[in-house]
mmCIF file of C-alpha atoms and ligand atoms in Angstrom:
data_model
loop_
_atom_site.group_PDB
_atom_site.id
_atom_site.type_symbol
_atom_site.label_atom_id
_atom_site.label_comp_id
_atom_site.label_asym_id
_atom_site.label_seq_id
_atom_site.Cartn_x
_atom_site.Cartn_y
_atom_site.Cartn_z
ATOM 1 C CA UNK A 1 135.659 120.942 -15.281
ATOM 2 C CA UNK A 2 138.179 122.823 -13.121
ATOM 3 C CA UNK A 3 138.063 122.570 -9.318
ATOM 4 C CA UNK A 4 136.829 126.175 -9.154
ATOM 5 C CA UNK A 5 134.046 125.418 -11.646
ATOM 6 C CA UNK A 6 133.064 122.293 -9.669
ATOM 7 C CA UNK A 7 132.887 124.333 -6.448
ATOM 8 C CA UNK A 8 130.645 126.934 -8.067
ATOM 9 C CA UNK A 9 128.411 124.388 -9.819
ATOM 10 C CA UNK A 10 127.932 122.145 -6.789
ATOM 11 C CA UNK A 11 127.329 125.032 -4.390
ATOM 12 C CA UNK A 12 124.696 126.371 -6.771
ATOM 13 C CA UNK A 13 123.083 122.940 -7.159
ATOM 14 C CA UNK A 14 122.959 122.157 -3.443
ATOM 15 C CA UNK A 15 122.403 125.598 -1.832
ATOM 16 C CA UNK A 16 118.715 124.864 -1.389
ATOM 17 C CA UNK A 17 118.672 121.121 -2.169
ATOM 18 C CA UNK A 18 120.802 120.285 0.859
ATOM 19 C CA UNK A 19 117.867 121.050 3.142
ATOM 20 C CA UNK A 20 115.716 118.308 1.590
ATOM 21 C CA UNK A 21 118.520 116.087 0.337
ATOM 22 C CA UNK A 22 118.385 113.246 2.852
ATOM 23 C CA UNK A 23 114.605 113.052 3.019
ATOM 24 C CA UNK A 24 114.270 112.843 -0.786
ATOM 25 C CA UNK A 25 117.356 110.872 -1.850
ATOM 26 C CA UNK A 26 116.588 107.937 0.426
ATOM 27 C CA UNK A 27 114.017 106.855 -2.167
ATOM 28 C CA UNK A 28 116.372 106.612 -5.108
ATOM 29 C CA UNK A 29 120.032 106.491 -4.071
ATOM 30 C CA UNK A 30 119.726 102.729 -3.660
ATOM 31 C CA UNK A 31 122.554 100.490 -2.552
ATOM 32 C CA UNK A 32 124.218 102.912 -0.158
ATOM 33 C CA UNK A 33 123.510 100.703 2.838
ATOM 34 C CA UNK A 34 124.796 97.650 0.954
ATOM 35 C CA UNK A 35 128.042 99.551 0.413
ATOM 36 C CA UNK A 36 128.265 100.345 4.128
ATOM 37 C CA UNK A 37 127.600 96.666 4.945
ATOM 38 C CA UNK A 38 130.468 95.643 2.672
ATOM 39 C CA UNK A 39 132.893 98.291 3.936
ATOM 40 C CA UNK A 40 134.042 96.383 7.036
ATOM 41 C CA UNK A 41 137.139 98.451 7.897
ATOM 42 C CA UNK A 42 139.644 96.697 10.162
ATOM 43 C CA UNK A 43 139.404 97.504 13.900
ATOM 44 C CA UNK A 44 141.113 100.848 14.494
ATOM 45 C CA UNK A 45 141.230 101.384 10.724
ATOM 46 C CA UNK A 46 140.539 104.432 8.619
ATOM 47 C CA UNK A 47 137.875 105.117 5.976
ATOM 48 C CA UNK A 48 137.456 108.112 3.654
ATOM 49 C CA UNK A 49 134.275 109.050 1.810
ATOM 50 C CA UNK A 50 135.008 111.044 -1.337
ATOM 51 C CA UNK A 51 132.134 113.451 -2.155
ATOM 52 C CA UNK A 52 130.412 112.836 1.184
ATOM 53 C CA UNK A 53 127.516 115.240 0.671
ATOM 54 C CA UNK A 54 125.415 115.667 3.825
ATOM 55 C CA UNK A 55 127.452 113.068 5.732
ATOM 56 C CA UNK A 56 124.594 110.560 5.680
ATOM 57 C CA UNK A 57 126.847 107.613 4.787
ATOM 58 C CA UNK A 58 129.646 108.660 7.137
ATOM 59 C CA UNK A 59 127.256 108.785 10.086
ATOM 60 C CA UNK A 60 125.774 105.379 9.339
ATOM 61 C CA UNK A 61 129.195 103.845 8.793
ATOM 62 C CA UNK A 62 130.649 105.423 11.938
ATOM 63 C CA UNK A 63 127.799 103.978 14.011
ATOM 64 C CA UNK A 64 128.125 100.604 12.322
ATOM 65 C CA UNK A 65 131.918 100.425 12.817
ATOM 66 C CA UNK A 66 132.568 102.234 16.101
ATOM 67 C CA UNK A 67 136.257 101.233 16.206
ATOM 68 C CA UNK A 68 137.132 102.865 12.880
ATOM 69 C CA UNK A 69 138.023 106.485 12.118
ATOM 70 C CA UNK A 70 136.062 108.149 9.331
ATOM 71 C CA UNK A 71 136.913 111.140 7.119
ATOM 72 C CA UNK A 72 134.902 112.994 4.486
ATOM 73 C CA UNK A 73 135.611 115.424 1.679
ATOM 74 C CA UNK A 74 133.357 117.281 -0.717
ATOM 75 C CA UNK A 75 133.798 120.124 -3.187
ATOM 76 C CA UNK A 76 130.625 121.903 -2.029
ATOM 77 C CA UNK A 77 130.853 124.118 1.037
ATOM 78 C CA UNK A 78 127.046 124.127 1.086
ATOM 79 C CA UNK A 79 126.915 120.333 1.447
ATOM 80 C CA UNK A 80 129.729 120.410 3.977
ATOM 81 C CA UNK A 81 127.781 122.914 6.115
ATOM 82 C CA UNK A 82 124.949 120.375 6.358
ATOM 83 C CA UNK A 83 127.398 117.520 6.937
ATOM 84 C CA UNK A 84 129.129 119.416 9.752
ATOM 85 C CA UNK A 85 125.792 120.171 11.401
ATOM 86 C CA UNK A 86 124.667 116.536 11.096
ATOM 87 C CA UNK A 87 127.939 115.166 12.449
ATOM 88 C CA UNK A 88 127.914 117.640 15.352
ATOM 89 C CA UNK A 89 124.263 116.829 16.160
ATOM 90 C CA UNK A 90 125.213 113.158 16.336
ATOM 91 C CA UNK A 91 128.043 113.980 18.743
ATOM 92 C CA UNK A 92 130.592 112.591 16.291
ATOM 93 C CA UNK A 93 132.434 115.766 15.258
ATOM 94 C CA UNK A 94 135.620 114.543 16.892
ATOM 95 C CA UNK A 95 135.477 111.250 15.017
ATOM 96 C CA UNK A 96 134.582 112.430 11.511
ATOM 97 C CA UNK A 97 136.779 115.270 10.212
ATOM 98 C CA UNK A 98 135.396 116.927 7.063
ATOM 99 C CA UNK A 99 137.222 119.003 4.467
ATOM 100 C CA UNK A 100 136.558 120.819 1.224
ATOM 101 C CA UNK A 101 138.456 119.341 -1.697
ATOM 102 C CA UNK A 102 138.039 118.322 -5.310
ATOM 103 C CA UNK A 103 137.769 114.566 -5.784
ATOM 104 C CA UNK A 104 139.942 114.560 -8.881
ATOM 105 C CA UNK A 105 143.052 115.777 -7.021
ATOM 106 C CA UNK A 106 143.462 116.082 -3.268
ATOM 107 C CA UNK A 107 146.156 115.874 -0.648
ATOM 108 C CA UNK A 108 144.745 113.802 2.209
ATOM 109 C CA UNK A 109 147.839 114.297 4.366
ATOM 110 C CA UNK A 110 147.364 118.074 4.185
ATOM 111 C CA UNK A 111 143.592 117.866 4.700
ATOM 112 C CA UNK A 112 143.441 115.278 7.466
ATOM 113 C CA UNK A 113 146.962 114.425 8.558
ATOM 114 C CA UNK A 114 146.345 110.936 7.135
ATOM 115 C CA UNK A 115 147.898 110.077 3.790
ATOM 116 C CA UNK A 116 146.220 106.723 3.056
ATOM 117 C CA UNK A 117 143.134 104.836 4.196
ATOM 118 C CA UNK A 118 142.067 101.234 4.753
ATOM 119 C CA UNK A 119 138.827 101.989 2.946
ATOM 120 C CA UNK A 120 137.913 104.675 0.439
ATOM 121 C CA UNK A 121 134.332 104.910 -0.797
ATOM 122 C CA UNK A 122 132.425 106.915 -3.394
ATOM 123 C CA UNK A 123 128.628 106.917 -3.366
ATOM 124 C CA UNK A 124 126.545 108.419 -6.165
ATOM 125 C CA UNK A 125 129.218 110.937 -7.107
ATOM 126 C CA UNK A 126 131.012 109.415 -10.114
ATOM 127 C CA UNK A 127 127.831 109.967 -12.147
ATOM 128 C CA UNK A 128 128.113 113.707 -11.410
ATOM 129 C CA UNK A 129 131.822 114.246 -11.943
ATOM 130 C CA UNK A 130 132.928 114.574 -15.584
ATOM 131 C CA UNK A 131 136.465 113.371 -14.788
ATOM 132 C CA UNK A 132 135.173 110.342 -12.872
ATOM 133 C CA UNK A 133 137.964 108.049 -14.082
ATOM 134 C CA UNK A 134 140.462 110.406 -12.465
ATOM 135 C CA UNK A 135 138.447 110.175 -9.224
ATOM 136 C CA UNK A 136 138.790 106.378 -9.290
ATOM 137 C CA UNK A 137 142.549 106.661 -9.872
ATOM 138 C CA UNK A 138 142.893 109.262 -7.104
ATOM 139 C CA UNK A 139 140.877 107.034 -4.758
ATOM 140 C CA UNK A 140 143.110 103.993 -5.288
ATOM 141 C CA UNK A 141 146.195 106.222 -4.914
ATOM 142 C CA UNK A 142 144.958 106.939 -1.372
ATOM 143 C CA UNK A 143 144.590 103.288 -0.321
ATOM 144 C CA UNK A 144 146.794 101.831 2.393
ATOM 145 C CA UNK A 145 148.463 98.507 1.546
ATOM 146 C CA UNK A 146 145.707 95.887 1.644
ATOM 147 C CA UNK A 147 143.030 98.591 1.435
ATOM 148 C CA UNK A 148 139.842 98.584 -0.638
ATOM 149 C CA UNK A 149 137.868 101.033 -2.753
ATOM 150 C CA UNK A 150 134.058 100.719 -2.673
ATOM 151 C CA UNK A 151 131.759 102.392 -5.193
ATOM 152 C CA UNK A 152 127.995 102.593 -5.592
ATOM 153 C CA UNK A 153 126.276 104.517 -8.358
ATOM 154 C CA UNK A 154 123.554 104.422 -10.959
ATOM 155 C CA UNK A 155 123.722 101.364 -13.203
ATOM 156 C CA UNK A 156 122.618 100.933 -16.811
ATOM 157 C CA UNK A 157 119.035 100.006 -15.740
ATOM 158 C CA UNK A 158 119.356 97.235 -18.312
ATOM 159 C CA UNK A 159 116.770 94.978 -16.676
ATOM 160 C CA UNK A 160 114.129 97.663 -16.188
ATOM 161 C CA UNK A 161 111.294 98.076 -18.693
ATOM 162 C CA UNK A 162 112.410 100.272 -21.621
ATOM 163 C CA UNK A 163 109.956 103.105 -20.961
ATOM 164 C CA UNK A 164 110.898 103.302 -17.300
ATOM 165 C CA UNK A 165 114.608 103.228 -18.195
ATOM 166 C CA UNK A 166 114.236 106.050 -20.723
ATOM 167 C CA UNK A 167 112.201 108.153 -18.295
ATOM 168 C CA UNK A 168 114.772 107.596 -15.554
ATOM 169 C CA UNK A 169 117.706 108.530 -17.781
ATOM 170 C CA UNK A 170 115.929 111.672 -18.979
ATOM 171 C CA UNK A 171 115.140 112.680 -15.419
ATOM 172 C CA UNK A 172 118.740 112.072 -14.276
ATOM 173 C CA UNK A 173 120.094 114.103 -17.192
ATOM 174 C CA UNK A 174 118.097 117.104 -15.973
ATOM 175 C CA UNK A 175 120.280 117.013 -12.846
ATOM 176 C CA UNK A 176 123.540 116.569 -14.805
ATOM 177 C CA UNK A 177 123.710 112.935 -13.685
ATOM 178 C CA UNK A 178 125.216 110.523 -16.208
ATOM 179 C CA UNK A 179 125.243 106.820 -15.339
ATOM 180 C CA UNK A 180 128.742 105.537 -16.095
ATOM 181 C CA UNK A 181 127.881 102.645 -18.386
ATOM 182 C CA UNK A 182 131.541 101.658 -18.666
ATOM 183 C CA UNK A 183 132.183 101.721 -14.915
ATOM 184 C CA UNK A 184 132.911 97.990 -14.788
ATOM 185 C CA UNK A 185 135.429 98.228 -17.638
ATOM 186 C CA UNK A 186 137.127 101.254 -16.102
ATOM 187 C CA UNK A 187 137.415 99.627 -12.658
ATOM 188 C CA UNK A 188 138.578 96.394 -14.226
ATOM 189 C CA UNK A 189 141.404 98.238 -16.009
ATOM 190 C CA UNK A 190 142.311 99.996 -12.772
ATOM 191 C CA UNK A 191 142.315 96.679 -10.925
ATOM 192 C CA UNK A 192 144.742 95.238 -13.458
ATOM 193 C CA UNK A 193 147.211 98.135 -13.165
ATOM 194 C CA UNK A 194 146.978 98.294 -9.350
ATOM 195 C CA UNK A 195 147.038 94.513 -8.840
ATOM 196 C CA UNK A 196 143.637 94.616 -7.165
ATOM 197 C CA UNK A 197 140.650 92.290 -7.477
ATOM 198 C CA UNK A 198 137.331 93.653 -8.718
ATOM 199 C CA UNK A 199 134.002 92.516 -7.337
ATOM 200 C CA UNK A 200 131.242 94.095 -9.419
ATOM 201 C CA UNK A 201 127.570 93.554 -8.629
ATOM 202 C CA UNK A 202 124.439 94.939 -10.304
ATOM 203 C CA UNK A 203 121.628 95.735 -7.837
ATOM 204 C CA UNK A 204 117.873 96.098 -8.260
ATOM 205 C CA UNK A 205 117.596 95.002 -11.893
ATOM 206 C CA UNK A 206 120.762 96.954 -12.720
ATOM 207 C CA UNK A 207 119.318 100.190 -11.312
ATOM 208 C CA UNK A 208 122.622 100.525 -9.444
ATOM 209 C CA UNK A 209 126.131 99.096 -9.572
ATOM 210 C CA UNK A 210 128.045 98.165 -6.415
ATOM 211 C CA UNK A 211 131.770 97.577 -6.779
ATOM 212 C CA UNK A 212 134.748 96.791 -4.585
ATOM 213 C CA UNK A 213 138.391 96.893 -5.602
ATOM 214 C CA UNK A 214 140.443 95.037 -3.048
ATOM 215 C CA UNK A 215 143.804 93.441 -2.523
ATOM 216 C CA UNK A 216 144.202 89.957 -3.989
HETATM 217 C C1 SAM B 1 124.546 112.955 -5.259
HETATM 218 S S1 SAM B 1 125.602 113.630 -4.043
HETATM 219 C C2 SAM B 1 126.117 112.171 -3.139
HETATM 220 C C3 SAM B 1 126.424 112.483 -1.706
HETATM 221 C C4 SAM B 1 126.732 111.255 -0.834
HETATM 222 N N1 SAM B 1 127.921 110.583 -1.290
HETATM 223 C C5 SAM B 1 125.561 110.316 -0.783
HETATM 224 O O1 SAM B 1 125.685 109.135 -1.164
HETATM 225 O O2 SAM B 1 124.490 110.734 -0.313
HETATM 226 C C6 SAM B 1 127.054 114.039 -4.969
HETATM 227 C C7 SAM B 1 128.083 114.801 -4.166
HETATM 228 O O3 SAM B 1 129.259 114.923 -4.972
HETATM 229 C C8 SAM B 1 129.850 116.175 -4.684
HETATM 230 N N2 SAM B 1 130.774 116.502 -5.767
HETATM 231 C C9 SAM B 1 130.466 116.775 -7.057
HETATM 232 N N3 SAM B 1 131.585 117.038 -7.754
HETATM 233 C C10 SAM B 1 132.627 116.897 -6.882
HETATM 234 C C11 SAM B 1 134.031 117.013 -7.007
HETATM 235 N N4 SAM B 1 134.604 117.337 -8.170
HETATM 236 N N5 SAM B 1 134.796 116.787 -5.907
HETATM 237 C C12 SAM B 1 134.228 116.472 -4.713
HETATM 238 N N6 SAM B 1 132.904 116.365 -4.534
HETATM 239 C C13 SAM B 1 132.106 116.556 -5.615
HETATM 240 C C14 SAM B 1 128.655 117.107 -4.571
HETATM 241 O O4 SAM B 1 128.975 118.315 -3.933
HETATM 242 C C15 SAM B 1 127.690 116.234 -3.792
HETATM 243 O O5 SAM B 1 127.837 116.412 -2.407
#
Protein backbone atom coordinates (compact mmCIF):
# COMPACT_ATOMS: atom_id res chain seq x y z
CA UNK A 1 0.00 0.00 0.00
CA UNK A 2 1.41 3.42 -0.93
CA UNK A 3 1.68 6.19 1.67
CA UNK A 4 -1.15 8.06 -0.06
CA UNK A 5 -3.36 4.96 0.03
CA UNK A 6 -2.54 4.43 3.73
CA UNK A 7 -3.48 8.05 4.50
CA UNK A 8 -6.82 7.69 2.72
CA UNK A 9 -7.62 4.28 4.22
CA UNK A 10 -6.73 5.22 7.80
CA UNK A 11 -8.51 8.57 7.67
CA UNK A 12 -11.62 6.80 6.40
CA UNK A 13 -11.35 4.10 9.08
CA UNK A 14 -10.82 6.49 11.98
CA UNK A 15 -12.89 9.57 10.98
CA UNK A 16 -15.70 8.51 13.28
CA UNK A 17 -13.95 5.75 15.26
CA UNK A 18 -11.49 8.18 16.82
CA UNK A 19 -14.26 9.61 18.99
CA UNK A 20 -14.88 6.26 20.71
CA UNK A 21 -11.43 4.76 20.20
CA UNK A 22 -9.98 5.04 23.69
CA UNK A 23 -13.16 4.05 25.51
CA UNK A 24 -13.60 0.90 23.40
CA UNK A 25 -10.02 -0.24 22.72
CA UNK A 26 -9.09 -0.36 26.40
CA UNK A 27 -10.96 -3.67 26.55
CA UNK A 28 -9.00 -5.47 23.87
CA UNK A 29 -5.69 -3.76 23.07
CA UNK A 30 -4.08 -5.68 25.92
CA UNK A 31 -0.45 -5.36 26.89
CA UNK A 32 -0.03 -1.67 26.11
CA UNK A 33 0.64 -0.81 29.74
CA UNK A 34 3.13 -3.68 30.01
CA UNK A 35 4.98 -2.14 27.07
CA UNK A 36 5.03 1.25 28.79
CA UNK A 37 6.32 -0.40 31.99
CA UNK A 38 9.16 -1.99 30.02
CA UNK A 39 10.04 1.15 28.07
CA UNK A 40 12.19 2.77 30.78
CA UNK A 41 13.92 5.44 28.67
CA UNK A 42 17.11 6.86 30.19
CA UNK A 43 16.75 10.15 32.11
CA UNK A 44 16.63 12.98 29.58
CA UNK A 45 16.21 10.40 26.81
CA UNK A 46 13.97 10.34 23.78
CA UNK A 47 11.14 7.97 22.79
CA UNK A 48 9.15 7.78 19.55
CA UNK A 49 5.80 6.05 19.11
CA UNK A 50 5.25 4.95 15.52
CA UNK A 51 1.51 4.93 14.64
CA UNK A 52 0.54 6.71 17.86
CA UNK A 53 -3.19 6.92 17.18
CA UNK A 54 -5.01 9.05 19.77
CA UNK A 55 -1.83 9.58 21.81
CA UNK A 56 -3.08 7.34 24.62
CA UNK A 57 0.26 5.56 25.04
CA UNK A 58 2.33 8.72 24.66
CA UNK A 59 0.40 10.44 27.43
CA UNK A 60 0.74 7.52 29.82
CA UNK A 61 4.43 7.12 29.04
CA UNK A 62 5.12 10.85 29.37
CA UNK A 63 3.50 10.87 32.82
CA UNK A 64 5.33 7.71 33.83
CA UNK A 65 8.74 9.00 32.66
CA UNK A 66 8.64 12.75 33.27
CA UNK A 67 12.34 13.24 32.45
CA UNK A 68 12.07 11.83 28.92
CA UNK A 69 11.01 13.56 25.70
CA UNK A 70 8.30 11.83 23.68
CA UNK A 71 7.42 12.06 19.97
CA UNK A 72 4.58 10.55 17.95
CA UNK A 73 3.81 9.96 14.30
CA UNK A 74 0.78 8.57 12.52
CA UNK A 75 -0.40 8.40 8.92
CA UNK A 76 -3.95 9.48 9.82
CA UNK A 77 -4.64 13.19 10.20
CA UNK A 78 -7.94 12.22 11.82
CA UNK A 79 -6.17 10.29 14.59
CA UNK A 80 -3.59 13.04 14.95
CA UNK A 81 -6.37 15.61 15.47
CA UNK A 82 -7.56 13.59 18.48
CA UNK A 83 -3.99 13.05 19.68
CA UNK A 84 -3.23 16.78 19.48
CA UNK A 85 -6.39 17.61 21.43
CA UNK A 86 -5.60 14.98 24.09
CA UNK A 87 -1.99 16.12 24.46
CA UNK A 88 -3.04 19.78 24.68
CA UNK A 89 -5.75 18.97 27.25
CA UNK A 90 -3.11 17.25 29.36
CA UNK A 91 -0.90 20.34 29.15
CA UNK A 92 1.84 18.32 27.45
CA UNK A 93 1.80 19.83 23.94
CA UNK A 94 5.28 21.24 24.43
CA UNK A 95 6.65 17.86 25.47
CA UNK A 96 5.06 15.58 22.87
CA UNK A 97 5.48 16.79 19.27
CA UNK A 98 3.25 14.94 16.79
CA UNK A 99 3.64 14.60 13.03
CA UNK A 100 1.95 12.95 10.08
CA UNK A 101 4.13 10.35 8.41
CA UNK A 102 4.03 6.85 6.98
CA UNK A 103 5.61 4.26 9.26
CA UNK A 104 7.29 2.43 6.40
CA UNK A 105 9.51 5.40 5.47
CA UNK A 106 9.97 8.59 7.46
CA UNK A 107 12.59 11.22 8.11
CA UNK A 108 12.57 11.87 11.85
CA UNK A 109 15.16 14.64 11.59
CA UNK A 110 12.88 16.54 9.20
CA UNK A 111 9.74 15.82 11.24
CA UNK A 112 11.07 16.44 14.74
CA UNK A 113 14.62 17.73 14.51
CA UNK A 114 15.71 14.46 16.15
CA UNK A 115 17.25 11.79 13.96
CA UNK A 116 17.40 8.85 16.40
CA UNK A 117 15.73 7.83 19.65
CA UNK A 118 16.61 5.91 22.80
CA UNK A 119 13.31 4.09 22.53
CA UNK A 120 11.02 3.44 19.58
CA UNK A 121 7.72 1.67 20.16
CA UNK A 122 4.90 0.30 18.01
CA UNK A 123 1.60 -0.69 19.62
CA UNK A 124 -1.13 -2.55 17.75
CA UNK A 125 -0.11 -1.12 14.39
CA UNK A 126 1.99 -3.85 12.74
CA UNK A 127 -1.18 -5.95 12.44
CA UNK A 128 -2.73 -3.16 10.34
CA UNK A 129 0.19 -2.28 8.09
CA UNK A 130 0.75 -4.62 5.12
CA UNK A 131 4.46 -3.75 4.93
CA UNK A 132 4.96 -4.35 8.66
CA UNK A 133 8.43 -5.86 8.22
CA UNK A 134 9.54 -2.59 6.65
CA UNK A 135 8.13 -0.75 9.68
CA UNK A 136 10.29 -2.88 11.98
CA UNK A 137 13.37 -2.17 9.85
CA UNK A 138 12.58 1.55 9.75
CA UNK A 139 12.08 1.56 13.53
CA UNK A 140 15.48 -0.01 14.25
CA UNK A 141 17.09 2.38 11.73
CA UNK A 142 15.90 5.21 14.00
CA UNK A 143 17.45 3.83 17.21
CA UNK A 144 20.26 5.68 18.94
CA UNK A 145 23.29 3.56 19.88
CA UNK A 146 22.19 1.40 22.82
CA UNK A 147 18.52 2.08 22.04
CA UNK A 148 15.62 -0.38 22.08
CA UNK A 149 12.56 -1.13 19.98
CA UNK A 150 9.42 -2.26 21.83
CA UNK A 151 6.43 -3.87 20.12
CA UNK A 152 3.03 -5.06 21.32
CA UNK A 153 0.41 -6.56 19.04
CA UNK A 154 -2.08 -9.35 18.61
CA UNK A 155 -0.58 -12.80 19.13
CA UNK A 156 -1.57 -16.13 17.61
CA UNK A 157 -4.15 -16.79 20.39
CA UNK A 158 -2.68 -20.28 20.45
CA UNK A 159 -3.70 -21.00 24.05
CA UNK A 160 -7.28 -19.78 23.70
CA UNK A 161 -10.11 -22.24 23.05
CA UNK A 162 -10.42 -22.95 19.30
CA UNK A 163 -13.90 -21.46 18.90
CA UNK A 164 -12.94 -18.27 20.67
CA UNK A 165 -9.74 -18.02 18.60
CA UNK A 166 -11.62 -18.45 15.32
CA UNK A 167 -14.26 -15.91 16.33
CA UNK A 168 -11.57 -13.42 17.33
CA UNK A 169 -9.64 -13.83 14.09
CA UNK A 170 -12.81 -13.43 12.03
CA UNK A 171 -13.75 -10.30 13.94
CA UNK A 172 -10.25 -8.81 13.54
CA UNK A 173 -10.27 -9.54 9.81
CA UNK A 174 -13.40 -7.40 9.45
CA UNK A 175 -11.25 -4.45 10.56
CA UNK A 176 -8.33 -5.36 8.25
CA UNK A 177 -6.32 -6.53 11.26
CA UNK A 178 -3.99 -9.47 10.62
CA UNK A 179 -2.09 -10.92 13.58
CA UNK A 180 1.53 -11.31 12.47
CA UNK A 181 2.05 -14.97 13.29
CA UNK A 182 5.69 -14.78 12.22
CA UNK A 183 6.47 -11.67 14.27
CA UNK A 184 8.95 -13.52 16.48
CA UNK A 185 10.83 -14.92 13.48
CA UNK A 186 10.91 -11.54 11.75
CA UNK A 187 12.20 -9.73 14.86
CA UNK A 188 14.69 -12.49 15.50
CA UNK A 189 16.12 -12.07 11.99
CA UNK A 190 16.26 -8.31 12.49
CA UNK A 191 18.02 -8.78 15.82
CA UNK A 192 20.66 -10.93 14.15
CA UNK A 193 21.40 -8.38 11.40
CA UNK A 194 21.37 -5.40 13.80
CA UNK A 195 23.32 -7.15 16.57
CA UNK A 196 20.43 -6.70 18.98
CA UNK A 197 18.96 -9.07 21.56
CA UNK A 198 15.33 -10.13 21.28
CA UNK A 199 13.09 -10.60 24.29
CA UNK A 200 9.78 -12.04 23.11
CA UNK A 201 6.91 -12.71 25.50
CA UNK A 202 3.40 -14.05 24.86
CA UNK A 203 0.74 -12.43 27.07
CA UNK A 204 -2.73 -13.54 28.14
CA UNK A 205 -2.67 -17.06 26.69
CA UNK A 206 -0.94 -15.74 23.56
CA UNK A 207 -3.70 -13.18 22.94
CA UNK A 208 -0.87 -10.66 22.51
CA UNK A 209 2.87 -10.65 21.89
CA UNK A 210 5.20 -8.23 23.68
CA UNK A 211 8.70 -7.86 22.27
CA UNK A 212 11.82 -5.82 22.91
CA UNK A 213 14.86 -5.58 20.68
CA UNK A 214 17.73 -4.12 22.63
CA UNK A 215 21.47 -3.73 22.60
CA UNK A 216 23.43 -6.76 23.79
C1 LIG B 1 -5.04 0.23 16.20
S1 LIG B 1 -4.37 1.84 16.07
C2 LIG B 1 -3.15 1.84 17.38
C3 LIG B 1 -2.94 3.21 17.95
C4 LIG B 1 -2.01 3.26 19.17
N1 LIG B 1 -0.67 2.84 18.83
C5 LIG B 1 -2.56 2.45 20.31
O1 LIG B 1 -1.89 1.51 20.79
O2 LIG B 1 -3.66 2.77 20.78
C6 LIG B 1 -3.38 1.74 14.61
C7 LIG B 1 -2.80 3.07 14.19
O3 LIG B 1 -1.90 2.83 13.11
C8 LIG B 1 -1.98 3.93 12.22
N2 LIG B 1 -1.41 3.52 10.94
C9 LIG B 1 -1.90 2.60 10.08
N3 LIG B 1 -1.11 2.51 9.00
C10 LIG B 1 -0.08 3.38 9.20
C11 LIG B 1 1.08 3.72 8.46
N4 LIG B 1 1.34 3.16 7.27
N5 LIG B 1 1.93 4.65 8.98
C12 LIG B 1 1.67 5.24 10.17
N6 LIG B 1 0.58 4.97 10.91
C13 LIG B 1 -0.27 4.03 10.44
C14 LIG B 1 -3.47 4.23 12.19
O4 LIG B 1 -3.74 5.51 11.66
C15 LIG B 1 -3.83 4.08 13.65
O5 LIG B 1 -3.69 5.30 14.34
